[in-house]
Structures are given as C-alpha cells and as structure tokens.
mmCIF file of C-alpha atoms in Angstrom:
data_model
loop_
_atom_site.group_PDB
_atom_site.id
_atom_site.type_symbol
_atom_site.label_atom_id
_atom_site.label_comp_id
_atom_site.label_asym_id
_atom_site.label_seq_id
_atom_site.Cartn_x
_atom_site.Cartn_y
_atom_site.Cartn_z
ATOM 1 C CA MET W 1 0.000 0.000 0.000
ATOM 2 C CA ASP W 2 2.854 2.417 0.780
ATOM 3 C CA ALA W 3 4.362 1.811 -2.661
ATOM 4 C CA PHE W 4 0.963 2.371 -4.246
ATOM 5 C CA LEU W 5 0.474 5.681 -2.439
ATOM 6 C CA ALA W 6 3.988 6.820 -3.306
ATOM 7 C CA GLU W 7 3.603 6.226 -7.033
ATOM 8 C CA ILE W 8 0.110 7.699 -7.118
ATOM 9 C CA TRP W 9 1.094 10.883 -5.282
ATOM 10 C CA GLN W 10 4.087 11.249 -7.586
ATOM 11 C CA SER W 11 1.749 10.945 -10.561
ATOM 12 C CA VAL W 12 -0.800 13.332 -9.017
ATOM 13 C CA ALA W 13 1.915 15.962 -8.544
ATOM 14 C CA LEU W 14 3.088 15.505 -12.139
ATOM 15 C CA THR W 15 -0.462 15.627 -13.515
ATOM 16 C CA VAL W 16 -1.391 18.759 -11.566
ATOM 17 C CA GLU W 17 1.843 20.439 -12.661
ATOM 18 C CA LEU W 18 1.116 19.526 -16.283
ATOM 19 C CA ALA W 19 -2.472 20.790 -16.038
ATOM 20 C CA SER W 20 -1.414 24.044 -14.358
ATOM 21 C CA VAL W 21 1.322 24.857 -16.877
ATOM 22 C CA THR W 22 -0.934 23.873 -19.782
ATOM 23 C CA THR W 23 -3.822 26.023 -18.532
ATOM 24 C CA MET W 24 -1.628 29.099 -18.113
ATOM 25 C CA ILE W 25 -0.243 28.707 -21.624
ATOM 26 C CA LEU W 26 -3.730 28.139 -23.023
ATOM 27 C CA LEU W 27 -5.056 31.357 -21.511
ATOM 28 C CA VAL W 28 -2.051 33.381 -22.669
ATOM 29 C CA ILE W 29 -2.306 32.238 -26.279
ATOM 30 C CA GLY W 30 -6.018 31.400 -26.335
ATOM 31 C CA ALA W 31 -7.357 34.813 -25.364
ATOM 32 C CA PRO W 32 -5.658 36.807 -28.164
ATOM 33 C CA LEU W 33 -6.482 34.027 -30.624
ATOM 34 C CA ALA W 34 -10.146 34.024 -29.597
ATOM 35 C CA TRP W 35 -10.235 37.821 -29.873
ATOM 36 C CA TRP W 36 -8.800 37.693 -33.385
ATOM 37 C CA LEU W 37 -11.246 34.969 -34.436
ATOM 38 C CA ALA W 38 -14.159 36.984 -33.051
ATOM 39 C CA ARG W 39 -13.229 40.414 -34.417
ATOM 40 C CA SER W 40 -11.191 39.783 -37.559
ATOM 41 C CA LYS W 41 -12.834 40.241 -40.969
ATOM 42 C CA THR W 42 -10.195 38.423 -43.025
ATOM 43 C CA ALA W 43 -10.880 35.208 -44.921
ATOM 44 C CA LEU W 44 -7.961 33.604 -43.095
ATOM 45 C CA ARG W 45 -10.042 33.586 -39.916
ATOM 46 C CA GLU W 46 -12.179 30.627 -41.009
ATOM 47 C CA ALA W 47 -9.141 28.625 -42.071
ATOM 48 C CA VAL W 48 -7.560 29.127 -38.644
ATOM 49 C CA ALA W 49 -10.863 28.254 -36.941
ATOM 50 C CA ALA W 50 -11.045 25.056 -38.996
ATOM 51 C CA ILE W 51 -7.519 24.067 -37.959
ATOM 52 C CA ILE W 52 -8.366 24.641 -34.299
ATOM 53 C CA THR W 53 -11.521 22.530 -34.649
ATOM 54 C CA LEU W 54 -9.461 19.821 -36.345
ATOM 55 C CA LEU W 55 -7.411 19.509 -33.166
ATOM 56 C CA LEU W 56 -10.628 18.599 -31.363
ATOM 57 C CA VAL W 57 -11.890 16.158 -34.012
ATOM 58 C CA LEU W 58 -8.640 14.241 -34.467
ATOM 59 C CA PRO W 59 -8.326 11.068 -32.363
ATOM 60 C CA PRO W 60 -5.916 11.773 -29.480
ATOM 61 C CA THR W 61 -3.508 9.069 -30.621
ATOM 62 C CA ALA W 62 -3.418 10.494 -34.160
ATOM 63 C CA LEU W 63 -2.795 14.000 -32.841
ATOM 64 C CA GLY W 64 -0.160 12.614 -30.485
ATOM 65 C CA PHE W 65 1.611 10.814 -33.329
ATOM 66 C CA CYS W 66 1.705 13.967 -35.476
ATOM 67 C CA VAL W 67 3.110 15.994 -32.603
ATOM 68 C CA LEU W 68 5.586 13.206 -31.787
ATOM 69 C CA VAL W 69 7.000 13.395 -35.316
ATOM 70 C CA LEU W 70 7.320 17.181 -35.072
ATOM 71 C CA LEU W 71 9.036 16.970 -31.690
ATOM 72 C CA GLY W 72 11.372 14.146 -32.675
ATOM 73 C CA PRO W 73 15.049 14.424 -33.680
ATOM 74 C CA SER W 74 14.183 15.072 -37.352
ATOM 75 C CA GLY W 75 11.500 17.680 -36.638
ATOM 76 C CA PRO W 76 11.447 21.264 -35.346
ATOM 77 C CA GLY W 77 11.465 19.940 -31.785
ATOM 78 C CA GLY W 78 14.846 18.301 -32.389
ATOM 79 C CA LEU W 79 16.314 21.569 -33.667
ATOM 80 C CA LEU W 80 14.943 23.437 -30.655
ATOM 81 C CA ALA W 81 16.145 20.825 -28.156
ATOM 82 C CA ALA W 82 19.649 21.008 -29.626
ATOM 83 C CA PHE W 83 20.060 24.447 -28.042
ATOM 84 C CA TRP W 84 20.324 22.807 -24.597
ATOM 85 C CA GLY W 85 22.047 19.615 -25.698
ATOM 86 C CA GLU W 86 19.075 17.293 -26.150
ATOM 87 C CA ARG W 87 18.120 15.279 -29.229
ATOM 88 C CA SER W 88 14.361 15.931 -29.169
ATOM 89 C CA LEU W 89 11.430 17.192 -27.131
ATOM 90 C CA ALA W 90 9.704 13.824 -27.335
ATOM 91 C CA PHE W 91 9.472 11.859 -24.059
ATOM 92 C CA THR W 92 10.003 15.033 -22.026
ATOM 93 C CA PHE W 93 7.767 17.142 -19.808
ATOM 94 C CA ALA W 94 8.015 20.011 -22.301
ATOM 95 C CA GLY W 95 6.808 17.664 -25.013
ATOM 96 C CA ILE W 96 3.686 16.565 -23.164
ATOM 97 C CA VAL W 97 2.940 20.210 -22.320
ATOM 98 C CA ILE W 98 2.967 21.026 -26.041
ATOM 99 C CA GLY W 99 0.715 18.077 -26.799
ATOM 100 C CA SER W 100 -1.674 18.963 -23.976
ATOM 101 C CA VAL W 101 -1.894 22.575 -25.139
ATOM 102 C CA LEU W 102 -2.794 21.528 -28.669
ATOM 103 C CA SER W 103 -5.297 18.964 -27.425
ATOM 104 C CA ALA W 104 -7.166 21.412 -25.172
ATOM 105 C CA LEU W 105 -6.811 24.544 -27.326
ATOM 106 C CA PRO W 106 -10.246 24.271 -29.024
ATOM 107 C CA LEU W 107 -11.994 23.767 -25.677
ATOM 108 C CA VAL W 108 -10.458 26.966 -24.314
ATOM 109 C CA VAL W 109 -10.662 29.176 -27.400
ATOM 110 C CA GLN W 110 -14.296 28.498 -28.275
ATOM 111 C CA PRO W 111 -16.032 29.748 -25.073
ATOM 112 C CA ILE W 112 -13.841 32.852 -24.977
ATOM 113 C CA ARG W 113 -14.518 33.504 -28.651
ATOM 114 C CA ASN W 114 -18.263 33.170 -28.056
ATOM 115 C CA ALA W 115 -18.046 35.738 -25.272
ATOM 116 C CA PHE W 116 -16.219 38.184 -27.539
ATOM 117 C CA VAL W 117 -18.725 37.662 -30.361
ATOM 118 C CA ALA W 118 -21.656 38.381 -28.015
ATOM 119 C CA MET W 119 -20.274 41.767 -26.930
ATOM 120 C CA ASP W 120 -21.834 45.045 -28.048
ATOM 121 C CA ASP W 121 -19.985 46.421 -31.057
ATOM 122 C CA LEU W 122 -20.372 50.126 -30.227
ATOM 123 C CA PRO W 123 -18.028 50.363 -27.203
ATOM 124 C CA LEU W 124 -15.585 48.003 -28.873
ATOM 125 C CA GLU W 125 -15.466 50.105 -32.029
ATOM 126 C CA ALA W 126 -15.010 53.266 -29.986
ATOM 127 C CA ALA W 127 -12.121 51.750 -28.057
ATOM 128 C CA ALA W 128 -10.664 50.287 -31.245
ATOM 129 C CA ARG W 129 -10.210 53.816 -32.584
ATOM 130 C CA VAL W 130 -7.488 54.183 -29.987
ATOM 131 C CA SER W 131 -6.039 50.766 -30.849
ATOM 132 C CA PRO W 132 -7.290 47.171 -31.118
ATOM 133 C CA LEU W 133 -5.018 46.256 -28.207
ATOM 134 C CA TYR W 134 -6.652 48.951 -26.061
ATOM 135 C CA ALA W 135 -10.111 47.562 -26.885
ATOM 136 C CA PHE W 136 -8.945 44.046 -26.065
ATOM 137 C CA ILE W 137 -7.441 44.972 -22.688
ATOM 138 C CA THR W 138 -9.949 47.541 -21.431
ATOM 139 C CA ILE W 139 -13.226 46.094 -22.705
ATOM 140 C CA GLY W 140 -12.800 42.566 -24.047
ATOM 141 C CA LEU W 141 -10.936 40.992 -21.159
ATOM 142 C CA PRO W 142 -13.021 42.482 -18.299
ATOM 143 C CA LEU W 143 -16.354 41.615 -19.915
ATOM 144 C CA ALA W 144 -15.266 38.044 -20.683
ATOM 145 C CA ARG W 145 -13.760 37.317 -17.267
ATOM 146 C CA LEU W 146 -16.298 34.640 -16.314
ATOM 147 C CA GLU W 147 -15.756 32.902 -19.636
ATOM 148 C CA PHE W 148 -12.046 32.991 -18.899
ATOM 149 C CA VAL W 149 -12.666 31.186 -15.630
ATOM 150 C CA LYS W 150 -14.838 28.600 -17.407
ATOM 151 C CA ALA W 151 -12.215 28.106 -20.095
ATOM 152 C CA ALA W 152 -9.517 27.688 -17.453
ATOM 153 C CA VAL W 153 -11.581 25.077 -15.599
ATOM 154 C CA ILE W 154 -12.283 23.174 -18.827
ATOM 155 C CA GLY W 155 -8.656 23.300 -19.950
ATOM 156 C CA PHE W 156 -7.383 22.181 -16.543
ATOM 157 C CA ALA W 157 -9.909 19.349 -16.277
ATOM 158 C CA HIS W 158 -9.266 18.151 -19.816
ATOM 159 C CA THR W 159 -5.528 17.987 -19.152
ATOM 160 C CA ILE W 160 -6.058 16.093 -15.903
ATOM 161 C CA GLY W 161 -7.959 13.405 -17.787
ATOM 162 C CA THR W 162 -5.835 13.309 -20.917
ATOM 163 C CA PHE W 163 -4.140 10.068 -21.896
ATOM 164 C CA GLY W 164 -3.811 9.366 -25.633
ATOM 165 C CA VAL W 165 -1.814 12.443 -26.575
ATOM 166 C CA VAL W 166 0.474 12.186 -23.559
ATOM 167 C CA MET W 167 0.981 8.468 -24.096
ATOM 168 C CA MET W 168 2.101 8.992 -27.696
ATOM 169 C CA ILE W 169 4.400 11.921 -26.946
ATOM 170 C CA GLY W 170 5.667 11.091 -23.469
ATOM 171 C CA GLY W 171 5.852 7.310 -23.418
ATOM 172 C CA ASN W 172 4.495 7.113 -19.842
ATOM 173 C CA ILE W 173 7.835 7.354 -18.054
ATOM 174 C CA PRO W 174 7.178 7.205 -14.261
ATOM 175 C CA GLY W 175 7.999 10.479 -12.527
ATOM 176 C CA ARG W 176 8.633 12.213 -15.836
ATOM 177 C CA THR W 177 5.733 11.828 -18.254
ATOM 178 C CA LYS W 178 3.400 9.227 -16.736
ATOM 179 C CA VAL W 179 0.147 10.999 -15.832
ATOM 180 C CA LEU W 180 -2.530 9.757 -13.470
ATOM 181 C CA SER W 181 -4.899 8.369 -16.109
ATOM 182 C CA ALA W 182 -2.185 6.009 -17.360
ATOM 183 C CA TYR W 183 -2.160 4.189 -14.024
ATOM 184 C CA VAL W 184 -5.770 3.080 -14.491
ATOM 185 C CA ILE W 185 -4.751 1.218 -17.655
ATOM 186 C CA ASP W 186 -1.673 -0.264 -15.982
ATOM 187 C CA TYR W 187 -3.571 -1.456 -12.936
ATOM 188 C CA VAL W 188 -6.324 -3.043 -15.029
ATOM 189 C CA GLN W 189 -3.769 -4.846 -17.212
ATOM 190 C CA ALA W 190 -2.050 -6.112 -14.063
ATOM 191 C CA SER W 191 -5.424 -7.188 -12.565
ATOM 192 C CA ARG W 192 -4.881 -4.765 -9.687
ATOM 193 C CA TRP W 193 -8.565 -3.921 -9.509
ATOM 194 C CA ARG W 194 -8.493 -2.278 -6.093
ATOM 195 C CA GLU W 195 -5.835 0.236 -7.114
ATOM 196 C CA ALA W 196 -7.579 0.881 -10.433
ATOM 197 C CA SER W 197 -10.840 1.524 -8.602
ATOM 198 C CA VAL W 198 -9.209 4.014 -6.235
ATOM 199 C CA VAL W 199 -7.624 6.019 -9.054
ATOM 200 C CA ALA W 200 -10.705 5.887 -11.281
ATOM 201 C CA GLY W 201 -12.963 6.803 -8.363
ATOM 202 C CA GLY W 202 -10.831 9.825 -7.565
ATOM 203 C CA MET W 203 -10.988 10.979 -11.183
ATOM 204 C CA VAL W 204 -14.777 10.544 -11.219
ATOM 205 C CA MET W 205 -15.075 12.720 -8.107
ATOM 206 C CA PHE W 206 -12.845 15.341 -9.699
ATOM 207 C CA ALA W 207 -14.933 15.293 -12.894
ATOM 208 C CA PHE W 208 -18.121 15.721 -10.855
ATOM 209 C CA ALA W 209 -16.618 18.718 -9.056
ATOM 210 C CA VAL W 210 -15.715 20.247 -12.427
ATOM 211 C CA ILE W 211 -19.279 19.794 -13.712
ATOM 212 C CA VAL W 212 -20.717 21.458 -10.603
ATOM 213 C CA THR W 213 -18.251 24.329 -10.927
ATOM 214 C CA LEU W 214 -19.186 24.902 -14.570
ATOM 215 C CA ALA W 215 -22.890 24.785 -13.701
ATOM 216 C CA LEU W 216 -22.390 27.456 -11.032
ATOM 217 C CA LEU W 217 -20.440 29.614 -13.468
ATOM 218 C CA ASP W 218 -23.207 29.237 -16.073
ATOM 219 C CA ARG W 219 -25.782 30.381 -13.504
ATOM 220 C CA ARG W 220 -23.669 33.399 -12.669
ATOM 221 C CA CYS W 221 -23.252 34.236 -16.368
ATOM 222 C CA ALA W 222 -27.030 33.954 -16.832
ATOM 223 C CA ARG W 223 -27.708 36.290 -13.899
ATOM 224 C CA ARG W 224 -25.228 38.830 -15.237
ATOM 225 C CA SER W 225 -26.855 38.855 -18.668
ATOM 226 C CA THR W 226 -30.378 39.495 -17.298
#
C-alpha cells in the first residue's frame, strides 16, 4: 500500500503540474487568438478556426503521433532541443505540455470567442479607434472574465484526464511523463482492480466537481446577462 500511495502521489503531482502549466499557456495564447477569431474580418479567420476545430476532431492518438513526429530528432522539436544539448522534445515534460496545449486549445478558445462575439460592437469600435489592443485589454478581457474562468476550468480538467496524446508523446515514463490516467490502464492490465478503482474513483469525483463548478459559473453568467 505504501508503494501504491507513493507512485500515485508522484503521478498526481506531475499531472497537476502539467495541467497548471498547460492552462496558463492556453489562456495566454487562447485569449488573443479568440479575440482575433471573433473580431477579424479576413478570410484567413475561417481557415484558422477550422484548424483549431481539427485539433478537437482528431483522435488523441493520431494528434499525439503527429506531434511526436514534429518533436522528434528530425523535426522542429529536435532543432529546438539542440540548443540545450538534447536530441528531441519527445518523451520530455516540455513535449507533453505542447501536446496537452494543442489537445485542449479548441476547448479553451471556443467559449472565450463566443463571449467576444456576443459583446456590443459600439463600445468596442469606440475603443478600437485608440487601438485594437486597447479595446482588447480595457473592454474585451473584463467583460469576458467569467468565460475565462470557465475556459480555465475546462482546460485544466481536460488535461487532468488526458491520456492518448500524452501516451504517444511522453511514453508514460514514471515520474517524468506518466500521468494519473495512465495508471488506471496499468492497474487493469495487471489485474490490480483495487488500485484501479481508487484512481478511477478519484478521477470521477474530480470530474463531478468540475461539472458542478461549470454549472455554477453558467448560472452566474445567466444572472449577469439578465
């Protein structure tokens, strides 16, 4: 039991770290991207939106394989990793962060984009006369703050439960890339049903808490709009 608790807590710490880093990156890049998708008039907007949606439609293992190739020694990830003496970004924490960001990007961008689209055009156009950045910072971000919280919760929860992308990119190395969801598969394959039940039960409770949180945020958004 002590060994079980030790490996699970190690995986919990790794998974929470991955979800936290991924969520911060998603908000930093997702908010400007959602703003551009909501306010831009260029034809390129729909192409970018289609690519983002593709990330959601692709099977996680297929997305993970594509990212694995890009992060490998022959891809851009290998060139980047060479700056600090590594051969690739595959099978590293940085690699699974990149995969997790791509996997959750549509789930974070879409609710923020919807919030930007629903905003009144008049104050945005007035602020945009100063600069688009001014309109984004002074009007867009404050009015969409609840959607930001929802997007952060969704991105964090999605990363906590991710498996396919991380498995393909990270290889499930204990203490380095092996996230919590991977242990459910391992325990089932080893017929360790008690341990699998504990981990799966904890993830179910976490998912339920996320659903309740999102429901409360939706109620608050509804009250604000009335």
